[in-house]
GROMACS .gro file of C-alpha atoms in nm:
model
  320
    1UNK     CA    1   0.000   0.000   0.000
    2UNK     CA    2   0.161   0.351  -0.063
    3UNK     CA    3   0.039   0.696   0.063
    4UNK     CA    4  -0.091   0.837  -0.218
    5UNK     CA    5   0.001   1.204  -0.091
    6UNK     CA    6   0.332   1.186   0.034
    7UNK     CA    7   0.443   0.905  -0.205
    8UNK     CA    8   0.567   0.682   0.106
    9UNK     CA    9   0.492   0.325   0.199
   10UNK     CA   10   0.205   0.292   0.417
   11UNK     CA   11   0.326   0.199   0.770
   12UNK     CA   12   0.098  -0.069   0.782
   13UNK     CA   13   0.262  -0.262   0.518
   14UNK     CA   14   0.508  -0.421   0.711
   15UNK     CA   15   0.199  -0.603   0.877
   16UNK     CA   16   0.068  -0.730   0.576
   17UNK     CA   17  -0.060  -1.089   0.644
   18UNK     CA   18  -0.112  -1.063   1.020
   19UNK     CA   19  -0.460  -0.898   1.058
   20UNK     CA   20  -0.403  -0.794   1.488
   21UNK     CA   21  -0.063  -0.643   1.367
   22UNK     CA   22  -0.236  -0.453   1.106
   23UNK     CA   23  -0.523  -0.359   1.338
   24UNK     CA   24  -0.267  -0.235   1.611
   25UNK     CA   25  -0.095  -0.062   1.349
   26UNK     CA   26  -0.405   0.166   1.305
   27UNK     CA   27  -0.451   0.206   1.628
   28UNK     CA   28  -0.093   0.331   1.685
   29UNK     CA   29  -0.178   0.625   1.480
   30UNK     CA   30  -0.273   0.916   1.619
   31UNK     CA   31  -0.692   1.010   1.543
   32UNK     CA   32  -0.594   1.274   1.312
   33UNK     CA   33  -0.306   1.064   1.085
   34UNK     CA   34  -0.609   0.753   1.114
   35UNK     CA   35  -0.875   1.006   0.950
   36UNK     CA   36  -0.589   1.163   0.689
   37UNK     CA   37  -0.517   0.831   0.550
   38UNK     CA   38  -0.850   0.703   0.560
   39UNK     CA   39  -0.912   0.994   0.403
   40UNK     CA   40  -0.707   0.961   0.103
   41UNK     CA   41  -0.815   0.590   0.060
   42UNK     CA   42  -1.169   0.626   0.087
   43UNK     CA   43  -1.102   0.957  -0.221
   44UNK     CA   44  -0.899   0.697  -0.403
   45UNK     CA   45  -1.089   0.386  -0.332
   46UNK     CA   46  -0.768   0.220  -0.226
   47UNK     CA   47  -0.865  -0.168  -0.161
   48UNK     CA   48  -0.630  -0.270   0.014
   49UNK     CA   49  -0.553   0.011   0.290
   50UNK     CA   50  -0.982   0.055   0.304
   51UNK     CA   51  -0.990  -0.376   0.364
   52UNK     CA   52  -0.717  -0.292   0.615
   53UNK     CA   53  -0.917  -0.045   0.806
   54UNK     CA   54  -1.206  -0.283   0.799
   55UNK     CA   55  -1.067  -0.599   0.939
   56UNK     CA   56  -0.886  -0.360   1.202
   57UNK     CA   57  -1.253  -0.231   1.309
   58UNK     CA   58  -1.420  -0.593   1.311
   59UNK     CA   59  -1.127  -0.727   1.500
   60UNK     CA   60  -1.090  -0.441   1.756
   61UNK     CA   61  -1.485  -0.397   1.802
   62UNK     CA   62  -1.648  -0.690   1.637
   63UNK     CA   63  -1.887  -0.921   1.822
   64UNK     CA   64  -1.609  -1.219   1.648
   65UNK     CA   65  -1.313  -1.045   1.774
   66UNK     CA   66  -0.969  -1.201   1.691
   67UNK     CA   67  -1.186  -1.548   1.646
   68UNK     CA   68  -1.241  -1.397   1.255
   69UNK     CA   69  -1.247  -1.654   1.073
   70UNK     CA   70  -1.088  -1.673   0.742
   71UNK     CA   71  -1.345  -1.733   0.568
   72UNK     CA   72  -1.544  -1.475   0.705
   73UNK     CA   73  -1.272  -1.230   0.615
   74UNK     CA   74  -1.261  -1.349   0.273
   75UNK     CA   75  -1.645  -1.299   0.224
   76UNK     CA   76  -1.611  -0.937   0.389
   77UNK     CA   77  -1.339  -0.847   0.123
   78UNK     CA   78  -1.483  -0.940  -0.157
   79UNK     CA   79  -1.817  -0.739  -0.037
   80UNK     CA   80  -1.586  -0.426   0.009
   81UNK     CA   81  -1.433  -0.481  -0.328
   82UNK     CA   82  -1.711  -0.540  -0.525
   83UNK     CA   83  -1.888  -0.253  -0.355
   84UNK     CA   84  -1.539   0.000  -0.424
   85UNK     CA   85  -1.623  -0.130  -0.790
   86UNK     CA   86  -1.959  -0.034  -0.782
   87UNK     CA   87  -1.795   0.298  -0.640
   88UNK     CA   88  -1.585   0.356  -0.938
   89UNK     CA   89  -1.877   0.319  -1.181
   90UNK     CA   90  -2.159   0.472  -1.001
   91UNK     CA   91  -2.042   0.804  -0.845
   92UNK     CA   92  -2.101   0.646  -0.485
   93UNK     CA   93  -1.924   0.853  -0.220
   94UNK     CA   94  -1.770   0.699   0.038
   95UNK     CA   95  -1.729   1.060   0.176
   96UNK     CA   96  -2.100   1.196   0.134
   97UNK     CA   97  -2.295   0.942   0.056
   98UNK     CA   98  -2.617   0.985  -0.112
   99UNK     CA   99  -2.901   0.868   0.141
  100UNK     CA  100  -3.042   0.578  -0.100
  101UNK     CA  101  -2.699   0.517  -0.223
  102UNK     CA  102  -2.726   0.196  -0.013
  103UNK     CA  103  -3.055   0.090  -0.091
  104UNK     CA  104  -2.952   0.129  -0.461
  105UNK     CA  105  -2.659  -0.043  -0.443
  106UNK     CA  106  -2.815  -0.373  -0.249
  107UNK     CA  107  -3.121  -0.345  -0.506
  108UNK     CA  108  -2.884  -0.366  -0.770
  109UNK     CA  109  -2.715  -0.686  -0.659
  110UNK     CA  110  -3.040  -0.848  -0.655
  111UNK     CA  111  -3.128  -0.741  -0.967
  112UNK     CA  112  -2.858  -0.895  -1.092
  113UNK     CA  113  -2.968  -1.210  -0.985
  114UNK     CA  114  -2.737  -1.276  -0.682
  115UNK     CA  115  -2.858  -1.538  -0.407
  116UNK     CA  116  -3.025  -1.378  -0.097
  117UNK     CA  117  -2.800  -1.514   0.123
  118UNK     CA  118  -2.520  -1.385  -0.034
  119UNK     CA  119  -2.698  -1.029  -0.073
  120UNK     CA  120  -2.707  -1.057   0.284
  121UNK     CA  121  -2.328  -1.119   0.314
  122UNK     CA  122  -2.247  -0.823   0.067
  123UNK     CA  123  -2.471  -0.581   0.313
  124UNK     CA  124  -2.261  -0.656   0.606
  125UNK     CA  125  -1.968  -0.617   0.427
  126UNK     CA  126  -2.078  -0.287   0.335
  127UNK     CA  127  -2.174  -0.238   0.708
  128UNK     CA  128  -1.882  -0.349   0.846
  129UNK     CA  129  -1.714  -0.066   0.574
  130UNK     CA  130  -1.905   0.255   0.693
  131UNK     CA  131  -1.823   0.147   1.064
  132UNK     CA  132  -1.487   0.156   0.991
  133UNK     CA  133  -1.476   0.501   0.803
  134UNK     CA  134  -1.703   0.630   1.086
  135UNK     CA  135  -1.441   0.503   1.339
  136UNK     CA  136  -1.138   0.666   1.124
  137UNK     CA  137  -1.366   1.009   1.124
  138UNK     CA  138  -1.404   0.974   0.739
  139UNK     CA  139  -1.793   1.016   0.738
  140UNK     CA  140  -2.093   1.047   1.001
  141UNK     CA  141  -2.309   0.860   0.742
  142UNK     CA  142  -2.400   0.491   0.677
  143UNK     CA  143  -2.584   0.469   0.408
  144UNK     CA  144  -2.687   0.147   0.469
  145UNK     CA  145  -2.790   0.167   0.807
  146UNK     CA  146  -3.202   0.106   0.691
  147UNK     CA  147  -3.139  -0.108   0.423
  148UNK     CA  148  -3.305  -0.441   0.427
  149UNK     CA  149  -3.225  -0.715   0.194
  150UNK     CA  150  -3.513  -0.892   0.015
  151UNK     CA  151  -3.680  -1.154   0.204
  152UNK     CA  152  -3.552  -1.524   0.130
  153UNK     CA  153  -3.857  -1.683  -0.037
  154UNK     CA  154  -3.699  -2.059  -0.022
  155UNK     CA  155  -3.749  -2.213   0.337
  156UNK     CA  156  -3.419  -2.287   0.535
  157UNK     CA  157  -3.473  -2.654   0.479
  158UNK     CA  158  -3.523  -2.654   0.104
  159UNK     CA  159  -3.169  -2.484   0.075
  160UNK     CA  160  -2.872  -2.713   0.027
  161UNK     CA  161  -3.006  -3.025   0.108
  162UNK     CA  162  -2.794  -3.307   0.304
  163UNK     CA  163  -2.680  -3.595   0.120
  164UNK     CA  164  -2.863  -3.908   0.151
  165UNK     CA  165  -2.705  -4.221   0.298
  166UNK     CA  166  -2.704  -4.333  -0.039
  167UNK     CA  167  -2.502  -4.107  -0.205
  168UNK     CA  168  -2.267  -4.062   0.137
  169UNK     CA  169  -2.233  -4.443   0.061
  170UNK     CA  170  -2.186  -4.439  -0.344
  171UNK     CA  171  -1.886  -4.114  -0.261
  172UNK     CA  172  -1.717  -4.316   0.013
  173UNK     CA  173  -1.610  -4.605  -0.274
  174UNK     CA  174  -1.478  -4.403  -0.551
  175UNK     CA  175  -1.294  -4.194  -0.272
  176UNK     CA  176  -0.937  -4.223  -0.165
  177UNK     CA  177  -0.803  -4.302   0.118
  178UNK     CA  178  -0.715  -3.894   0.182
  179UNK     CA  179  -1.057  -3.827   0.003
  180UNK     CA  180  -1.246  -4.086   0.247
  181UNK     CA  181  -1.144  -3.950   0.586
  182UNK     CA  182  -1.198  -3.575   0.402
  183UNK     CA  183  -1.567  -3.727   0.350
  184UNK     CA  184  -1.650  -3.873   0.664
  185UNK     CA  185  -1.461  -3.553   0.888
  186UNK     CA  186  -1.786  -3.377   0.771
  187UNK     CA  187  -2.001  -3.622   0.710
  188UNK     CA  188  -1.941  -3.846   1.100
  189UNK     CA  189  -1.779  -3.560   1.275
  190UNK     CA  190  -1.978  -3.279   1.104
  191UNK     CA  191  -1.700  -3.052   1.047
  192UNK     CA  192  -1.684  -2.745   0.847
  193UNK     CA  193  -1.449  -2.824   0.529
  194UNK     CA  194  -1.215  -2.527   0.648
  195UNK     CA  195  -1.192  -2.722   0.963
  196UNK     CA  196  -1.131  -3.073   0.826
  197UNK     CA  197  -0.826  -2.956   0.594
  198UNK     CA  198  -0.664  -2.754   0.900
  199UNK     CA  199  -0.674  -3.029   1.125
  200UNK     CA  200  -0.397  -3.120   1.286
  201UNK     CA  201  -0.275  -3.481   1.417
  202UNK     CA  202  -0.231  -3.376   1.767
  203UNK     CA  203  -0.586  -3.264   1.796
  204UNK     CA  204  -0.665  -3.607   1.687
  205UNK     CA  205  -0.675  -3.887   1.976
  206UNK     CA  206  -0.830  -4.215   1.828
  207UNK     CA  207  -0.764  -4.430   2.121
  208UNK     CA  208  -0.995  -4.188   2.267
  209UNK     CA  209  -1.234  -4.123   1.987
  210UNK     CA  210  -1.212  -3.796   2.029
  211UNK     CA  211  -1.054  -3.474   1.803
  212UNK     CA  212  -1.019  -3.101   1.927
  213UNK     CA  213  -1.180  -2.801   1.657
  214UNK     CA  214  -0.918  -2.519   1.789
  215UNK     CA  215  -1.057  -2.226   1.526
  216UNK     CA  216  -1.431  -2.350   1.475
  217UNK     CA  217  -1.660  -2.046   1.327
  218UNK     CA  218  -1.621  -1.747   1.581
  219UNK     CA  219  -1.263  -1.843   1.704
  220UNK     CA  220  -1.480  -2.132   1.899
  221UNK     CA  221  -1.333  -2.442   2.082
  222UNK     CA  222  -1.491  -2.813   2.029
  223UNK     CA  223  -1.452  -3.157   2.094
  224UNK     CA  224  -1.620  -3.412   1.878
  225UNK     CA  225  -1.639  -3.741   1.908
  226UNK     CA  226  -1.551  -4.022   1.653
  227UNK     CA  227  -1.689  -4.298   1.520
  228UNK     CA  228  -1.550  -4.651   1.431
  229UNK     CA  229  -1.560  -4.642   1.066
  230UNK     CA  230  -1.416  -4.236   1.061
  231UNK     CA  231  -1.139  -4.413   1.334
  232UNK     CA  232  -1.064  -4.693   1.077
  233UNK     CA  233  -1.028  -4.410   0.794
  234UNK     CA  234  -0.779  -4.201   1.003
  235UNK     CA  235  -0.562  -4.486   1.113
  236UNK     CA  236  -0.493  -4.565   0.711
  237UNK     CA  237  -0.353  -4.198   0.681
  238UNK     CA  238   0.035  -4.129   0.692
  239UNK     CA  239   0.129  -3.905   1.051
  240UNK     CA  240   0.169  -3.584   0.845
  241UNK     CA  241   0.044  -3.255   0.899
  242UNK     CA  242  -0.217  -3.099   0.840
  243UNK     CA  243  -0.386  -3.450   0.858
  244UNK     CA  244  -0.573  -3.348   0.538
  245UNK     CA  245  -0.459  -3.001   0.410
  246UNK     CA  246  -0.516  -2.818   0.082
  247UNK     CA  247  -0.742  -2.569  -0.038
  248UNK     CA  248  -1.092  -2.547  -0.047
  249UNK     CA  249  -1.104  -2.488  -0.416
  250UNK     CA  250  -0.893  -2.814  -0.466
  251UNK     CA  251  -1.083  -3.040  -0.215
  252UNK     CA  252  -1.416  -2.924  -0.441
  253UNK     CA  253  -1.273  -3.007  -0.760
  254UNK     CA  254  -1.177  -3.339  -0.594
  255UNK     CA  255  -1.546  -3.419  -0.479
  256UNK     CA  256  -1.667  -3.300  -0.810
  257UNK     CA  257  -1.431  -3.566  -0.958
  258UNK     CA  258  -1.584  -3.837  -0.717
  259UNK     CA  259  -1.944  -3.750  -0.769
  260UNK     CA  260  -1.912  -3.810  -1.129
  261UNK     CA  261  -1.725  -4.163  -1.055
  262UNK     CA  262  -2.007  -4.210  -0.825
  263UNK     CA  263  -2.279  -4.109  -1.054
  264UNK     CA  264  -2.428  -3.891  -0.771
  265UNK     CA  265  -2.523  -3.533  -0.728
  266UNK     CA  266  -2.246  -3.311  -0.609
  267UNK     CA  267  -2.402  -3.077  -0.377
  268UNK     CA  268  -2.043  -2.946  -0.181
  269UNK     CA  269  -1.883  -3.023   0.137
  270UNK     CA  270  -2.103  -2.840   0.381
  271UNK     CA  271  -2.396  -3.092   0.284
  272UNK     CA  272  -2.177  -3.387   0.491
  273UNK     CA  273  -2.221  -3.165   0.770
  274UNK     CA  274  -2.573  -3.128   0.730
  275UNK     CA  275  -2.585  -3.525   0.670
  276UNK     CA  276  -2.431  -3.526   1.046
  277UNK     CA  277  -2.687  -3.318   1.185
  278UNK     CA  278  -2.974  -3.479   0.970
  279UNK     CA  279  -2.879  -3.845   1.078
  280UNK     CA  280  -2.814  -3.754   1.443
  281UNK     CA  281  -3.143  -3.599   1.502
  282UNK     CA  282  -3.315  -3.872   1.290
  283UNK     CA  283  -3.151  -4.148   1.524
  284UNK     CA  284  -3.170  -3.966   1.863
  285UNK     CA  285  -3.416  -3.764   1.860
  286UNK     CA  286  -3.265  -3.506   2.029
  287UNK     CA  287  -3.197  -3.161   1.866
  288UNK     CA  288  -2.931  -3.124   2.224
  289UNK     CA  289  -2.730  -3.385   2.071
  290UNK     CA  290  -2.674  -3.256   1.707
  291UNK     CA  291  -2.602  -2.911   1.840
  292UNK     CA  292  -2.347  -3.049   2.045
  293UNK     CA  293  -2.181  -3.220   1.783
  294UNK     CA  294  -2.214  -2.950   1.518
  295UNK     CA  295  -2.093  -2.676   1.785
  296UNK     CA  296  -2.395  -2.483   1.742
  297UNK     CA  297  -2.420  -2.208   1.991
  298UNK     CA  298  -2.820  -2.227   1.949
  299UNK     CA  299  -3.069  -2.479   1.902
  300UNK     CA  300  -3.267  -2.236   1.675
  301UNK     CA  301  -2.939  -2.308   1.408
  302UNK     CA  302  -3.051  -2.711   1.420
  303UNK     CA  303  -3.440  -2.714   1.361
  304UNK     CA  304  -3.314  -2.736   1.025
  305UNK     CA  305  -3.228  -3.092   1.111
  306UNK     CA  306  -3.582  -3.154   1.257
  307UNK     CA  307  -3.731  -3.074   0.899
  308UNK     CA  308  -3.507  -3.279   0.712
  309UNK     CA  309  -3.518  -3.600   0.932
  310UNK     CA  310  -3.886  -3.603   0.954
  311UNK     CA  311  -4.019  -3.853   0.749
  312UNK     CA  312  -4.381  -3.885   0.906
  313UNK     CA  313  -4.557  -3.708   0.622
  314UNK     CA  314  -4.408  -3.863   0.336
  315UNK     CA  315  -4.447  -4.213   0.494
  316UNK     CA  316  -4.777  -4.151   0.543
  317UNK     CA  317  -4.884  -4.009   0.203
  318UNK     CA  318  -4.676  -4.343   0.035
  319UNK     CA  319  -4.948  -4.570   0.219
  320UNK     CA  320  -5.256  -4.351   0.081
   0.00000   0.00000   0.00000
């Protein structure tokens, strides 16, 4: 990042990659050199030094704190780019902006056809933006501060469905062996895919049948228990860390590889999780249970699970 006035590099540079270094870099500042180069970036649109300033402001004041995850931070900056973009192309101040600027801008993502969920993820990036320019003294405005994203119109439960025990079944075989524990880490232990590729093998301890989640979503703590056949899959793994690893974008090219062995719909990673909750609920009964497991701070989060176990109505229309 360089000061676009003075033509020097941006003190915070030196902290690029560590997000509490950058943060306590702002804060080292005094108010008025904050507001001057927030200033200048919010004039210039400057991505990088406005992300900066963000992430500072959600890890200093957010209700996440330094538990960010990463890929919450990675949704956030692609809402604040894509909404400097819209910037650069629609005369929207960061400065002064117009009252409906925000309203106009959200309208105009759904216009376009994006997903209401991630409309909703775009508006808090935005949010999380104007909080941060209001903390550096750039603006007293938020033009987003009434805007409401349009209502989701497809229940909860009809939204990325779990995969049967079919299809968990029909993956498993044309997985391998790295592939299989990947599967059943989501799909037994109900991790998060960001979770499963982090793990490490000292958080693992089969003889107990037990792993540790150190950076679950919110910086949270878990301990989930394993079962046999995800035990079995571990112990075939070499002692390497991560356990897993790789990207994201790799491991879903991988399962998109398998599906089509498989002959099976390829709905993504986070549908094993929801096969965890799904199948615990459907066997215990007990929403208490698959929260536990999951790591869900509320039960509300798990009804889903209720909705897609229950198989009362359409056992009872197949006898009709």
């Amino acid at each position: 990042m360089k000061d676009t006035q003075r033509g020097g590099s941006f003190s915070l540079e030196r902290f690029r990659g560590d997000p509490l270094h950058s943060a306590r870099g702002w804060t080292d500042l005094t108010p008025e050199e904050r507001r001057r180069r927030a200033m200048l970036a919010a004039q210039h649109l400057d991505r990088d030094t406005l992300w900066s300033l963000t992430e500072a402001h959600i890890l200093l004041y957010g209700a996440a704190g330094a538990g960010l995850s990463a890929r919450t931070a990675r949704a956030y900056r692609e809402g604040v780019a894509r909404l400097l973009r819209h910037a650069e192309h629609a005369a929207f101040s960061l400065i002064r902006p117009e009252r409906d600027g925000g309203a106009l801008y959200i309208r105009s993502l759904e216009n376009a056809g994006l997903a209401p969920s991630s409309v909703r993820v775009h508006l808090a990036a935005a949010r999380a933006l104007f909080r941060a320019l209001r903390w550096a003294g750039v603006t007293a405005l938020d033009p987003f501060a009434d805007t409401r994203p349009q209502r989701e119109k497809t229940a909860a439960w009809d939204k990325r469905q779990p995969y049967t025990d079919g299809e968990v079944n029909a993956l498993l075989k044309m997985a391998t062996p790295r592939d299989r524990a990947l599967i059943l880490l989501c799909a037994h232990a109900g991790l998060r895919i960001e979770e499963a590729l982090n793990l490490q093998w000292v958080d693992v301890d089969l003889p107990g049948g037990l792993l540790t989640v150190r950076q679950g979503k919110g910086g949270k703590l878990r301990r989930v228990s394993l079962t046999r056949s995800l035990i079995q899959s571990l112990q075939d793994l070499p002692r390497t860390d991560p356990l897993i690893g790789g990207t994201q974008s790799a491991a879903r090219q991988r399962l998109k590889v398998i599906a089509a062995r498989a002959e099976s719909r390829y709905r993504g990673w986070h549908a094993f999780r929801h096969y965890a909750g799904t199948r615990l609920v459907r066997q215990t009964g007990s929403l208490e249970h698959a929260a536990r497991h999951l790591g869900h701070a509320s039960l509300d989060t798990t009804r889903v699970y209720a909705k897609w176990s229950d198989t009362a109505l359409p056992d009872a229309l197949a006898s009709w």
